[in-house]
Amino acid sequence: MSALEVTFVEEDGTVRTVAADAGQTLMEAGKGNGVVGILADCGGSCACATCHVYVDADWLEAVGAPDDVEAEMLDMVSDVRRDTSRLACQIRLTDRLNGLRVAVAPYA
Amino acid sequence: MVATTEAAGCPFTGKGGPILETGSLIDPEISARPKAYYDAMRADDPIHLDPKLGMYLVSRFDDIQSIQRDPITFSVYEGYNAQYAKGYFEEFKQILERDGGGYFPDAIMSDPPYHTRIRKLMDNAFSAHRVRELEPRISEIVVDVLEGMADKGQVDVVKAFSVPVTIRVICEQLGIAQYNADNIQRWSLAVTAQIGRMQNREQMIENAKGLCELQHFLIAQIRDRQDHPKEDMISDLVHARTDDQAEPTLTFKEVVSLVRALMIAGNETTATAMTNMFYILATQPKVAEILKRSADDDRLLSRFVEELLRIEPPVRGLSRMTTKEVEVGGKLLPKGAHLLLMYASANDQEDVFPCPREFDMERSNLGRHVAFGGGPHRCIGLSLARMEIRVAAREVIRRLDHFKLDIPVEEIRYLPTVATHSIEKLPVSFSRRV
Ligand code: HEM
Ligand code: FES
């Protein structure tokens, strides 16, 4: 396991850089470190959209696009969905994502 | 009365009024047709003490959200147990211990950290991606049931469609090959009646008997999977492990309670949603028209399912109990206050869902509805439920047309319970789609 760092910008602008392990999901890294707004009601099963983040433009390519199941879930929150939207529980952290930066999306 | 939504061009939804002083959620009329009661609560008394029921009804979206997100202050464990077999609990428990193989408290109706451990041990079986793999098999079941009724022209959809489909799906998921669907339906109602608050002693005894039968049936299945694991949910639970050193597996008692919970929780709720789908198709021709053009449009079907759950949530009220004095929505609640979270009311709140009584599949915040609850207790079966309802919608609309209710809307009857809003019987006529 290698130690990575990922950064969340919370809804009120607070910047939180947290340690994570490769193999964890971004949701686990956020929730485990108490990032505000990463609620993860469904425990990471891609079924609630309470781990919604906007991926920083620089990281979009490395992170990749949502698959069908995830895209459908994101469609249910289209009021706050952007082109950069992802569900954090569906992003598996790897060495390549060391330094990843995302903003936490609002949850009504 | 003042129409609050006129400006937005919605049909009038009502507001306030004397119904709060005189009525109760357990009055059969209000229980069956509760919208005006919900509206009055949200407008005049958002956390309303219903004296007949002895509970605070929490009616507003924000209050429900904040309660769900604080599972320690608002205990499911205490709330559920105060509700369970109320008035007859000791006798009920004795019957199960004597005739039902034991009394198995509901492991999932608990609070963190215990609840967190249980959820972790269950999560495996339920991811959205895993459920996706079930789609072909669910389609087969739905099509099989539909083909059996498509040429009849008229059926009670509860009996002919909703109940058989959901029972077959959940039994298949659990890995139960041989069963009597009538028994399962009866057992299901016997279990849900325990949190319904509308059974008398005679009914309690009858229901307890049903529960005893259910437990014996499930215990036999569980014993079998202990020795012969298969690819099914019972095996998943029997053999589930976490990396928790002290308690890495579920106890036998926990497994019995969880298999029972899955069989029941996934049954009446999903069946009710399917019945509600026929109700919408028969009463809202515009929605039926849109669907007819969209049987292959996955996005639209998903939105149909969510809007169906928003506008007619099968589960309308589950309970919590305060573990300390706490203020919610401007009201100070004492420790030990028994609350009922009125999901159906939150889903009808105008400033969250504009024109709430309009069936609008294009709402931009559809995912916010609380038909599945929220917070750490959010429905664990929601992906399976969504999939079942979506497949049902697709196959029904492909095969049937010209839906018509065969009884006046006012004559539809609902099960007597505060926990769900379930149509008992829905005669619908239709033709085969050409
Ligand atoms: C349309 C169908 C369904 C609806 C409307 C529904 C609704 C709900 C709601 C509102 C809760 C929240 C309870 C709370 O906050 O206290 C819940 C919890 C639960 N549901 Fe569902 N449900 C459905 C289908 C299913 C299915 C198919 C299963 C399983 C196969 C299932 C299993 C459960 C379980 C085990 C819980 C307890 C979760 C916990 O407390 O952690 N449900 N459901
Ligand atoms: S945690 Fe529910 S979708 Fe990510």
Coordinates of C-alpha atoms and ligand atoms in Angstrom, one line a residue:
Chain A
M1 CA 0.0 0.0 0.0
S2 CA 1.3 3.4 -0.9
A3 CA 0.4 6.6 0.8
L4 CA -1.3 9.1 -1.5
E5 CA -2.8 12.6 -0.9
V6 CA -6.1 13.9 -2.2
T7 CA -7.7 17.3 -1.8
F8 CA -11.3 18.1 -1.3
V9 CA -12.7 21.6 -1.5
E10 CA -15.8 21.6 0.8
E11 CA -18.9 23.5 -0.2
D12 CA -18.0 26.5 2.0
G13 CA -14.5 26.7 0.4
T14 CA -12.6 24.9 3.1
V15 CA -9.7 23.0 1.5
R16 CA -9.0 19.6 3.0
T17 CA -6.0 17.6 2.0
V18 CA -6.2 14.0 3.3
A19 CA -4.0 10.9 3.2
A20 CA -5.3 7.9 1.4
D21 CA -4.2 4.5 0.3
A22 CA -4.1 3.1 -3.2
G23 CA -7.0 0.7 -3.6
Q24 CA -9.4 2.9 -1.5
T25 CA -12.2 4.8 -3.2
L26 CA -12.1 8.5 -3.1
M27 CA -15.4 8.4 -1.1
E28 CA -13.7 6.2 1.6
A29 CA -10.8 8.7 1.8
G30 CA -13.2 11.6 2.2
K31 CA -15.7 10.0 4.6
G32 CA -12.9 8.4 6.6
N33 CA -11.4 11.8 7.2
G34 CA -14.6 13.6 7.9
V35 CA -14.8 15.7 4.8
V36 CA -18.0 17.7 5.0
G37 CA -20.6 16.8 2.4
I38 CA -19.3 13.3 1.6
L39 CA -22.3 11.5 3.2
A40 CA -22.2 8.2 1.3
D41 CA -25.6 7.0 2.5
C42 CA -25.5 3.9 0.4
G43 CA -22.1 2.8 1.6
G44 CA -20.5 3.1 -1.8
S45 CA -22.8 1.1 -3.9
C46 CA -23.4 3.8 -6.5
A47 CA -27.0 4.2 -5.5
C48 CA -27.5 7.5 -3.6
A49 CA -25.4 10.3 -5.1
T50 CA -24.5 11.6 -1.7
C51 CA -20.8 11.4 -2.5
H52 CA -21.0 13.7 -5.5
V53 CA -17.9 15.6 -6.5
Y54 CA -16.7 17.9 -9.3
V55 CA -13.3 16.8 -10.6
D56 CA -10.7 19.5 -11.1
A57 CA -10.3 20.1 -14.8
D58 CA -6.6 19.1 -14.7
W59 CA -7.5 15.7 -13.4
L60 CA -10.5 14.9 -15.6
E61 CA -8.6 12.7 -18.0
A62 CA -6.8 10.7 -15.4
V63 CA -10.0 10.1 -13.5
G64 CA -12.1 9.1 -16.5
A65 CA -15.8 9.2 -17.3
P66 CA -18.7 7.6 -15.3
D67 CA -20.0 4.3 -16.6
D68 CA -23.8 3.8 -17.3
V69 CA -24.9 2.9 -13.9
E70 CA -23.1 6.0 -12.4
A71 CA -24.3 8.3 -15.2
E72 CA -27.9 7.3 -14.4
M73 CA -27.5 8.1 -10.7
L74 CA -25.9 11.5 -11.6
D75 CA -28.9 12.2 -13.9
M76 CA -31.2 12.1 -10.8
V77 CA -29.3 15.2 -9.4
S78 CA -29.2 17.0 -12.7
D79 CA -29.9 20.3 -10.9
V80 CA -26.3 20.2 -9.6
R81 CA -24.7 18.0 -12.2
R82 CA -21.8 19.3 -14.3
D83 CA -19.6 17.9 -17.0
T84 CA -17.0 17.2 -14.4
S85 CA -19.4 15.3 -12.0
R86 CA -18.4 12.0 -10.6
L87 CA -19.5 9.9 -7.7
A88 CA -16.5 9.6 -5.3
C89 CA -17.4 6.0 -4.4
Q90 CA -16.8 5.0 -8.0
I91 CA -13.3 6.5 -8.2
R92 CA -10.7 3.9 -7.2
L93 CA -7.5 5.6 -6.1
T94 CA -4.2 4.6 -7.7
D95 CA -0.7 6.0 -7.7
R96 CA -1.7 7.9 -10.9
L97 CA -4.3 9.8 -8.9
N98 CA -1.8 11.0 -6.2
G99 CA -2.6 14.7 -5.7
L100 CA -6.1 14.5 -7.1
R101 CA -8.3 17.6 -6.4
V102 CA -12.1 17.7 -6.3
A103 CA -14.8 20.0 -5.1
V104 CA -17.7 18.6 -3.0
A105 CA -21.0 19.1 -4.8
P106 CA -23.9 20.6 -2.8
Y107 CA -26.6 18.3 -1.5
A108 CA -29.9 20.1 -1.1
Chain B
M1 CA -58.3 28.3 2.4
V2 CA -55.7 29.9 0.1
A3 CA -54.3 28.4 -3.0
T4 CA -50.6 28.6 -2.5
T5 CA -49.5 27.3 -5.9
E6 CA -51.7 29.3 -8.2
A7 CA -48.9 31.5 -9.3
A8 CA -46.9 28.5 -10.5
G9 CA -49.9 27.2 -12.4
C10 CA -50.3 24.0 -10.4
P11 CA -53.5 22.4 -9.4
F12 CA -54.5 23.6 -5.9
T13 CA -52.9 21.5 -3.2
G14 CA -54.7 22.7 -0.1
K15 CA -53.4 24.0 3.2
G16 CA -53.9 24.1 7.0
G17 CA -57.3 23.6 8.6
P18 CA -59.1 22.0 11.5
I19 CA -58.2 18.4 10.4
L20 CA -55.2 18.5 12.7
E21 CA -57.3 19.1 15.8
T22 CA -59.8 16.5 15.1
G23 CA -58.0 13.9 13.0
S24 CA -55.4 11.2 13.6
L25 CA -53.2 9.2 11.2
I26 CA -54.9 6.0 12.5
D27 CA -58.4 7.2 11.5
P28 CA -59.2 4.9 8.6
E29 CA -60.2 7.8 6.3
I30 CA -57.1 9.8 6.9
S31 CA -54.9 6.8 6.8
A32 CA -56.3 5.9 3.4
R33 CA -56.3 9.5 2.0
P34 CA -53.7 11.4 4.0
K35 CA -52.6 14.2 1.6
A36 CA -54.7 16.9 3.2
Y37 CA -53.6 15.9 6.6
Y38 CA -49.9 16.1 5.5
D39 CA -50.5 19.5 3.9
A40 CA -52.1 20.8 7.1
M41 CA -49.2 19.6 9.2
R42 CA -46.5 21.1 7.0
A43 CA -48.4 24.4 7.0
D44 CA -49.5 24.7 10.6
D45 CA -47.7 22.3 12.8
P46 CA -44.7 20.6 11.1
I47 CA -43.9 18.3 14.0
H48 CA -47.4 17.4 15.1
L49 CA -48.2 15.4 18.2
D50 CA -50.9 12.9 17.1
P51 CA -52.5 12.1 20.4
K52 CA -54.4 9.0 19.3
L53 CA -51.2 7.5 18.0
G54 CA -49.0 8.9 20.7
M55 CA -46.3 9.9 18.3
Y56 CA -44.9 13.1 16.8
L57 CA -45.4 13.1 13.1
V58 CA -42.4 14.8 11.3
S59 CA -43.7 16.2 8.1
R60 CA -41.1 18.6 6.6
F61 CA -38.3 17.6 4.3
D62 CA -35.5 19.4 6.1
D63 CA -36.5 18.1 9.5
I64 CA -36.6 14.5 8.2
Q65 CA -33.2 15.0 6.6
S66 CA -31.6 16.2 9.7
I67 CA -33.1 13.5 11.8
Q68 CA -32.0 10.8 9.4
R69 CA -28.4 12.2 9.5
D70 CA -28.2 11.9 13.3
P71 CA -28.8 8.2 14.1
I72 CA -27.5 8.6 17.7
T73 CA -29.9 11.3 18.9
F74 CA -32.7 9.8 16.9
S75 CA -32.6 6.1 17.6
V76 CA -34.0 3.5 15.2
Y77 CA -33.5 0.8 17.8
E78 CA -35.6 2.6 20.5
G79 CA -38.2 3.8 17.9
Y80 CA -38.7 0.5 16.3
N81 CA -39.0 -1.4 19.6
A82 CA -41.5 1.1 21.0
Q83 CA -43.5 0.4 17.8
Y84 CA -43.1 -3.3 17.5
A85 CA -46.2 -5.4 18.5
K86 CA -47.2 -2.4 20.6
G87 CA -49.5 -3.3 23.4
Y88 CA -48.9 -7.0 23.1
F89 CA -45.1 -7.3 23.0
E90 CA -44.6 -9.8 25.9
E91 CA -47.3 -12.1 24.7
F92 CA -46.0 -11.9 21.1
K93 CA -42.5 -12.7 22.1
Q94 CA -43.6 -15.7 24.2
I95 CA -45.5 -17.1 21.2
L96 CA -42.4 -16.9 19.1
E97 CA -40.1 -18.4 21.7
R98 CA -42.5 -21.3 22.2
D99 CA -43.7 -22.0 18.7
G100 CA -41.4 -20.1 16.3
G101 CA -37.9 -21.5 17.0
G102 CA -37.0 -18.4 19.0
Y103 CA -37.4 -14.6 19.2
F104 CA -34.9 -13.0 16.8
P105 CA -34.7 -9.2 17.4
D106 CA -34.2 -7.3 14.1
A107 CA -30.4 -6.8 13.8
I108 CA -30.8 -4.1 11.2
M109 CA -33.2 -2.0 13.3
S110 CA -30.3 -0.9 15.5
D111 CA -28.0 2.1 16.0
P112 CA -24.3 2.7 15.2
P113 CA -21.8 1.3 15.9
Y114 CA -23.6 -2.1 15.9
H115 CA -25.7 -1.1 12.9
T116 CA -22.6 -0.1 11.0
R117 CA -21.2 -3.6 11.5
I118 CA -24.4 -5.2 10.3
R119 CA -24.6 -3.0 7.2
K120 CA -21.0 -3.8 6.3
L121 CA -21.8 -7.5 6.5
M122 CA -24.8 -7.0 4.2
D123 CA -23.5 -4.5 1.7
N124 CA -21.8 -7.0 -0.5
A125 CA -25.0 -8.5 -1.8
F126 CA -26.5 -5.2 -2.9
S127 CA -24.3 -3.0 -5.1
A128 CA -25.9 -1.3 -8.0
H129 CA -23.5 -3.0 -10.3
R130 CA -24.2 -6.4 -8.9
V131 CA -28.0 -5.8 -9.3
R132 CA -27.4 -4.8 -12.9
E133 CA -26.3 -8.4 -13.5
L134 CA -29.7 -9.6 -12.3
E135 CA -31.6 -7.7 -15.0
P136 CA -32.0 -10.5 -17.5
R137 CA -33.4 -12.9 -14.9
I138 CA -35.8 -10.3 -13.5
S139 CA -37.0 -9.6 -17.0
E140 CA -37.8 -13.3 -17.5
I141 CA -39.8 -13.4 -14.4
V142 CA -41.7 -10.2 -15.2
V143 CA -42.4 -11.4 -18.8
D144 CA -43.6 -14.8 -17.6
V145 CA -46.1 -13.3 -15.2
L146 CA -47.2 -10.7 -17.7
E147 CA -47.8 -13.3 -20.5
G148 CA -50.0 -15.2 -18.1
M149 CA -52.3 -12.2 -17.7
A150 CA -52.0 -10.2 -20.9
D151 CA -55.0 -11.8 -22.6
K152 CA -57.3 -11.7 -19.6
G153 CA -58.3 -8.1 -20.3
Q154 CA -59.0 -7.5 -16.6
V155 CA -57.2 -8.4 -13.4
D156 CA -56.6 -7.3 -9.8
V157 CA -53.0 -6.2 -10.4
V158 CA -52.0 -6.8 -6.8
K159 CA -52.8 -10.5 -7.0
A160 CA -52.1 -11.1 -10.7
F161 CA -48.9 -9.1 -11.1
S162 CA -47.3 -7.1 -8.2
V163 CA -47.2 -9.8 -5.5
P164 CA -46.2 -12.8 -7.7
V165 CA -43.4 -10.8 -9.4
T166 CA -41.9 -9.5 -6.2
I167 CA -42.1 -12.8 -4.4
R168 CA -40.5 -14.7 -7.2
V169 CA -37.7 -12.1 -7.5
I170 CA -36.9 -12.0 -3.8
C171 CA -37.1 -15.8 -3.4
E172 CA -34.8 -16.3 -6.3
Q173 CA -32.3 -13.7 -4.9
L174 CA -32.4 -15.5 -1.5
G175 CA -32.0 -18.8 -3.3
I176 CA -35.3 -20.3 -2.2
A177 CA -36.4 -22.7 -4.9
Q178 CA -39.6 -24.2 -3.4
Y179 CA -42.2 -22.0 -1.8
N180 CA -45.9 -21.3 -1.6
A181 CA -46.5 -17.8 -2.7
D182 CA -49.7 -17.4 -0.7
N183 CA -47.9 -18.3 2.5
I184 CA -45.1 -15.8 1.8
Q185 CA -47.7 -13.1 1.1
R186 CA -49.5 -13.9 4.4
W187 CA -46.2 -14.0 6.4
S188 CA -45.2 -10.7 4.9
L189 CA -48.3 -9.0 6.1
A190 CA -48.0 -10.6 9.5
V191 CA -44.5 -9.1 9.9
T192 CA -45.3 -5.6 8.6
A193 CA -48.4 -5.5 10.9
Q194 CA -46.1 -5.5 13.9
I195 CA -45.1 -1.9 13.1
G196 CA -48.5 -0.9 11.7
R197 CA -50.1 0.0 15.0
M198 CA -53.5 -1.0 13.7
Q199 CA -53.8 -4.7 14.9
N200 CA -56.0 -5.9 17.8
R201 CA -55.0 -8.8 20.1
E202 CA -56.8 -11.5 18.0
Q203 CA -55.0 -10.3 14.9
M204 CA -51.7 -10.2 16.8
I205 CA -52.1 -13.9 17.7
E206 CA -52.9 -14.8 14.2
N207 CA -49.9 -12.8 12.9
A208 CA -47.6 -14.3 15.5
K209 CA -48.6 -17.7 14.2
G210 CA -47.7 -16.6 10.7
L211 CA -44.3 -15.4 11.9
C212 CA -43.6 -18.7 13.6
E213 CA -44.2 -20.5 10.3
L214 CA -42.0 -18.0 8.4
Q215 CA -39.2 -18.5 10.9
H216 CA -39.3 -22.3 10.7
F217 CA -39.2 -22.0 6.9
L218 CA -36.2 -19.7 6.9
I219 CA -34.3 -21.6 9.5
A220 CA -34.4 -24.7 7.4
Q221 CA -33.0 -22.7 4.4
I222 CA -30.3 -21.2 6.6
R223 CA -29.2 -24.5 8.0
D224 CA -28.9 -25.8 4.5
R225 CA -26.6 -23.0 3.3
Q226 CA -24.4 -23.4 6.4
D227 CA -23.3 -26.8 4.9
H228 CA -23.9 -26.2 1.2
P229 CA -23.1 -22.6 0.3
K230 CA -24.5 -21.4 -3.0
E231 CA -24.6 -18.2 -5.1
D232 CA -27.4 -16.5 -3.3
M233 CA -28.1 -13.9 -0.6
I234 CA -28.7 -16.4 2.2
S235 CA -25.3 -17.9 1.6
D236 CA -23.9 -14.4 1.3
L237 CA -25.2 -13.6 4.8
V238 CA -24.3 -17.0 6.4
H239 CA -20.8 -16.7 5.1
A240 CA -20.3 -12.9 5.3
R241 CA -17.0 -11.8 6.8
T242 CA -15.5 -8.4 7.7
D243 CA -11.9 -7.6 8.8
D244 CA -13.3 -6.8 12.3
Q245 CA -11.2 -9.0 14.5
A246 CA -13.6 -9.4 17.4
E247 CA -16.8 -10.2 15.5
P248 CA -16.0 -11.0 11.9
T249 CA -19.2 -12.9 11.1
L250 CA -22.9 -12.7 11.8
T251 CA -24.4 -14.8 14.5
F252 CA -27.1 -17.4 13.7
K253 CA -29.7 -15.1 15.4
E254 CA -28.6 -12.2 13.3
V255 CA -28.8 -14.2 10.1
V256 CA -32.3 -15.3 10.8
S257 CA -33.4 -11.8 11.5
L258 CA -31.7 -10.4 8.4
V259 CA -33.0 -13.1 6.0
R260 CA -36.5 -12.4 7.4
A261 CA -36.0 -8.7 7.0
L262 CA -34.9 -9.0 3.4
M263 CA -37.7 -11.3 2.5
I264 CA -40.3 -9.0 4.0
A265 CA -38.8 -5.5 3.5
G266 CA -38.3 -6.2 -0.2
N267 CA -41.7 -7.7 -0.7
E268 CA -44.7 -5.6 0.1
T269 CA -42.9 -2.3 -0.6
T270 CA -41.8 -3.2 -4.1
A271 CA -45.2 -4.9 -4.8
T272 CA -46.9 -1.7 -3.8
A273 CA -44.7 0.4 -6.1
M274 CA -45.7 -1.8 -9.0
T275 CA -49.4 -1.6 -8.1
N276 CA -49.0 2.2 -7.9
M277 CA -47.5 2.1 -11.4
F278 CA -50.7 0.6 -12.8
Y279 CA -52.7 3.2 -10.9
I280 CA -50.7 5.9 -12.6
L281 CA -51.0 4.3 -16.0
A282 CA -54.7 4.0 -15.6
T283 CA -55.4 7.5 -14.2
Q284 CA -52.7 9.6 -16.0
P285 CA -53.1 8.9 -19.8
K286 CA -50.4 11.5 -20.6
V287 CA -47.8 9.7 -18.6
A288 CA -48.9 6.4 -20.2
E289 CA -48.5 8.1 -23.6
I290 CA -44.9 9.2 -22.9
L291 CA -44.0 5.8 -21.6
K292 CA -45.4 4.1 -24.7
R293 CA -42.9 6.0 -26.8
S294 CA -40.1 5.3 -24.4
A295 CA -39.9 1.6 -23.6
D296 CA -36.3 1.5 -24.8
D297 CA -35.2 4.8 -23.2
D298 CA -33.4 3.7 -20.0
R299 CA -33.0 7.3 -18.8
L300 CA -36.6 8.0 -19.1
L301 CA -37.6 4.7 -17.5
S302 CA -35.3 5.5 -14.5
R303 CA -36.9 8.9 -14.1
F304 CA -40.3 7.3 -14.3
V305 CA -39.4 5.0 -11.5
E306 CA -38.1 7.8 -9.3
E307 CA -41.1 10.0 -9.9
L308 CA -43.4 7.1 -9.2
L309 CA -41.7 6.6 -5.8
R310 CA -41.7 10.3 -5.1
I311 CA -45.4 10.8 -5.8
E312 CA -46.6 7.6 -4.2
P313 CA -44.0 6.4 -1.7
P314 CA -44.9 2.9 -0.6
V315 CA -43.3 3.4 2.8
R316 CA -44.8 6.5 4.4
G317 CA -43.8 6.4 8.0
L318 CA -40.9 4.8 10.0
S319 CA -40.0 5.5 13.5
R320 CA -37.2 7.0 15.6
M321 CA -37.0 7.8 19.3
T322 CA -35.1 10.7 20.8
T323 CA -32.3 9.7 23.2
K324 CA -32.0 13.1 24.7
E325 CA -33.9 16.4 24.8
V326 CA -33.4 18.0 21.4
E327 CA -34.8 20.8 19.2
V328 CA -36.1 20.0 15.8
G329 CA -37.7 22.4 13.4
G330 CA -38.2 25.0 16.2
K331 CA -39.9 22.5 18.5
L332 CA -38.3 21.2 21.7
L333 CA -38.7 17.4 22.0
P334 CA -38.2 15.6 25.3
K335 CA -36.0 12.6 25.7
G336 CA -38.0 9.5 24.7
A337 CA -40.2 11.3 22.2
H338 CA -41.5 8.8 19.6
L339 CA -41.3 10.1 16.1
L340 CA -42.8 9.0 12.8
L341 CA -40.9 10.3 9.7
M342 CA -43.6 11.1 7.2
Y343 CA -41.7 10.5 3.9
A344 CA -44.8 10.9 1.8
S345 CA -45.3 14.4 3.2
A346 CA -41.7 15.4 2.6
N347 CA -42.0 14.2 -1.0
D348 CA -45.0 16.5 -1.4
Q349 CA -43.3 19.6 -0.1
E350 CA -43.8 22.4 -2.6
D351 CA -40.6 24.4 -2.1
V352 CA -38.6 21.2 -2.7
F353 CA -40.7 19.7 -5.5
P354 CA -42.6 22.4 -7.3
C355 CA -46.2 21.4 -8.2
P356 CA -45.8 18.2 -6.1
R357 CA -49.0 16.5 -7.2
E358 CA -48.0 16.7 -10.9
F359 CA -46.3 13.6 -12.2
D360 CA -43.2 15.2 -13.8
M361 CA -40.5 12.9 -15.0
E362 CA -38.2 15.9 -15.9
R363 CA -37.8 17.2 -12.4
S364 CA -34.2 18.3 -12.0
N365 CA -33.9 17.1 -8.4
L366 CA -35.7 13.8 -8.6
G367 CA -32.9 12.1 -6.7
R368 CA -33.8 14.1 -3.6
H369 CA -37.0 12.3 -2.8
V370 CA -37.0 10.4 0.5
A371 CA -39.0 7.3 -0.5
F372 CA -36.0 5.2 0.5
G373 CA -35.2 7.2 3.6
G374 CA -31.8 8.7 4.0
G375 CA -28.7 8.7 6.2
P376 CA -27.1 5.4 7.4
H377 CA -30.5 3.6 7.4
R378 CA -31.2 4.4 3.8
C379 CA -32.9 1.4 2.1
I380 CA -30.3 -1.3 1.4
G381 CA -32.4 -2.9 -1.3
L382 CA -33.0 0.3 -3.3
S383 CA -31.0 -0.8 -6.4
L384 CA -32.9 -4.1 -6.5
A385 CA -36.2 -2.3 -6.1
R386 CA -35.4 0.3 -8.8
M387 CA -34.4 -2.4 -11.2
E388 CA -37.5 -4.5 -10.6
I389 CA -39.9 -1.6 -11.0
R390 CA -38.0 -0.3 -14.1
V391 CA -38.2 -3.8 -15.8
A392 CA -41.8 -4.0 -14.8
A393 CA -42.6 -0.6 -16.4
R394 CA -40.7 -1.5 -19.6
E395 CA -42.3 -4.9 -20.1
V396 CA -45.8 -3.7 -19.1
I397 CA -45.7 -0.8 -21.5
R398 CA -44.4 -3.1 -24.3
R399 CA -47.3 -5.5 -24.0
L400 CA -50.3 -3.7 -22.7
D401 CA -52.4 -0.6 -23.6
H402 CA -55.6 1.3 -22.7
F403 CA -55.3 0.9 -19.0
K404 CA -58.5 1.7 -17.1
L405 CA -59.4 1.5 -13.4
D406 CA -62.4 -0.7 -12.9
I407 CA -63.4 0.9 -9.6
P408 CA -63.9 4.5 -8.8
V409 CA -60.8 6.1 -7.3
E410 CA -62.7 6.8 -4.1
E411 CA -63.3 3.1 -3.6
I412 CA -59.7 2.0 -3.5
R413 CA -58.8 0.5 -0.2
Y414 CA -55.5 0.5 1.6
L415 CA -53.9 -1.8 4.2
P416 CA -54.6 -0.6 7.7
T417 CA -51.1 0.5 8.8
V418 CA -49.2 3.7 9.5
A419 CA -46.0 2.3 8.1
T420 CA -47.0 1.9 4.5
H421 CA -49.6 3.2 2.1
S422 CA -50.4 0.0 0.2
I423 CA -53.3 -0.6 -2.1
E424 CA -55.2 -3.8 -1.1
K425 CA -56.7 -4.5 -4.4
L426 CA -56.7 -2.7 -7.8
P427 CA -58.9 -4.1 -10.6
V428 CA -57.6 -2.7 -13.9
S429 CA -58.7 -3.5 -17.4
F430 CA -56.4 -3.2 -20.4
S431 CA -55.9 -4.6 -23.9
R432 CA -52.9 -6.3 -25.5
R433 CA -50.8 -3.7 -27.2
V434 CA -50.7 -4.2 -31.0
Ligands
HEM1 C1 -39.9 0.3 -3.6 C2 -39.4 -0.5 -2.8 C3 -38.9 -0.1 -1.4 C4 -39.1 1.0 -0.7 C5 -40.0 2.2 -0.9 C6 -38.3 0.9 0.5 C7 -38.2 1.9 1.5 C8 -37.3 1.8 2.6 C9 -37.2 2.9 3.5 C10 -37.9 4.2 3.6 C11 -36.2 2.5 4.4 C12 -35.6 3.4 5.5 C13 -35.8 2.9 6.9 C14 -35.4 4.0 7.9 O1 -34.8 5.0 7.6 O2 -35.7 3.7 9.1 C15 -35.8 1.2 4.0 C16 -34.9 0.4 4.7 C17 -34.6 -0.9 4.4 N1 -35.0 -1.6 3.3 FE1 -36.2 -0.9 1.8 N2 -37.6 -0.3 0.5 C18 -37.9 -0.9 -0.7 C19 -37.4 -2.1 -1.2 C20 -36.5 -2.9 -0.5 C21 -35.9 -4.2 -1.0 C22 -36.2 -4.8 -2.3 C23 -35.2 -4.7 0.1 C24 -34.4 -5.9 0.2 C25 -34.3 -6.9 -0.6 C26 -35.2 -3.7 1.2 C27 -34.6 -3.9 2.4 C28 -34.5 -2.9 3.3 C29 -33.7 -3.0 4.6 C30 -33.0 -4.3 5.1 C31 -33.8 -1.8 5.3 C32 -33.2 -1.4 6.6 C33 -31.9 -0.6 6.4 C34 -31.3 -0.1 7.6 O3 -32.0 0.3 8.6 O4 -30.1 0.1 7.6 N3 -36.0 -2.7 0.8 N4 -36.5 0.8 2.9
FES2 S1 -21.9 6.5 -1.7 FE1 -23.9 6.3 -2.5 S2 -23.4 6.8 -4.6 FE2 -21.5 6.9 -3.7

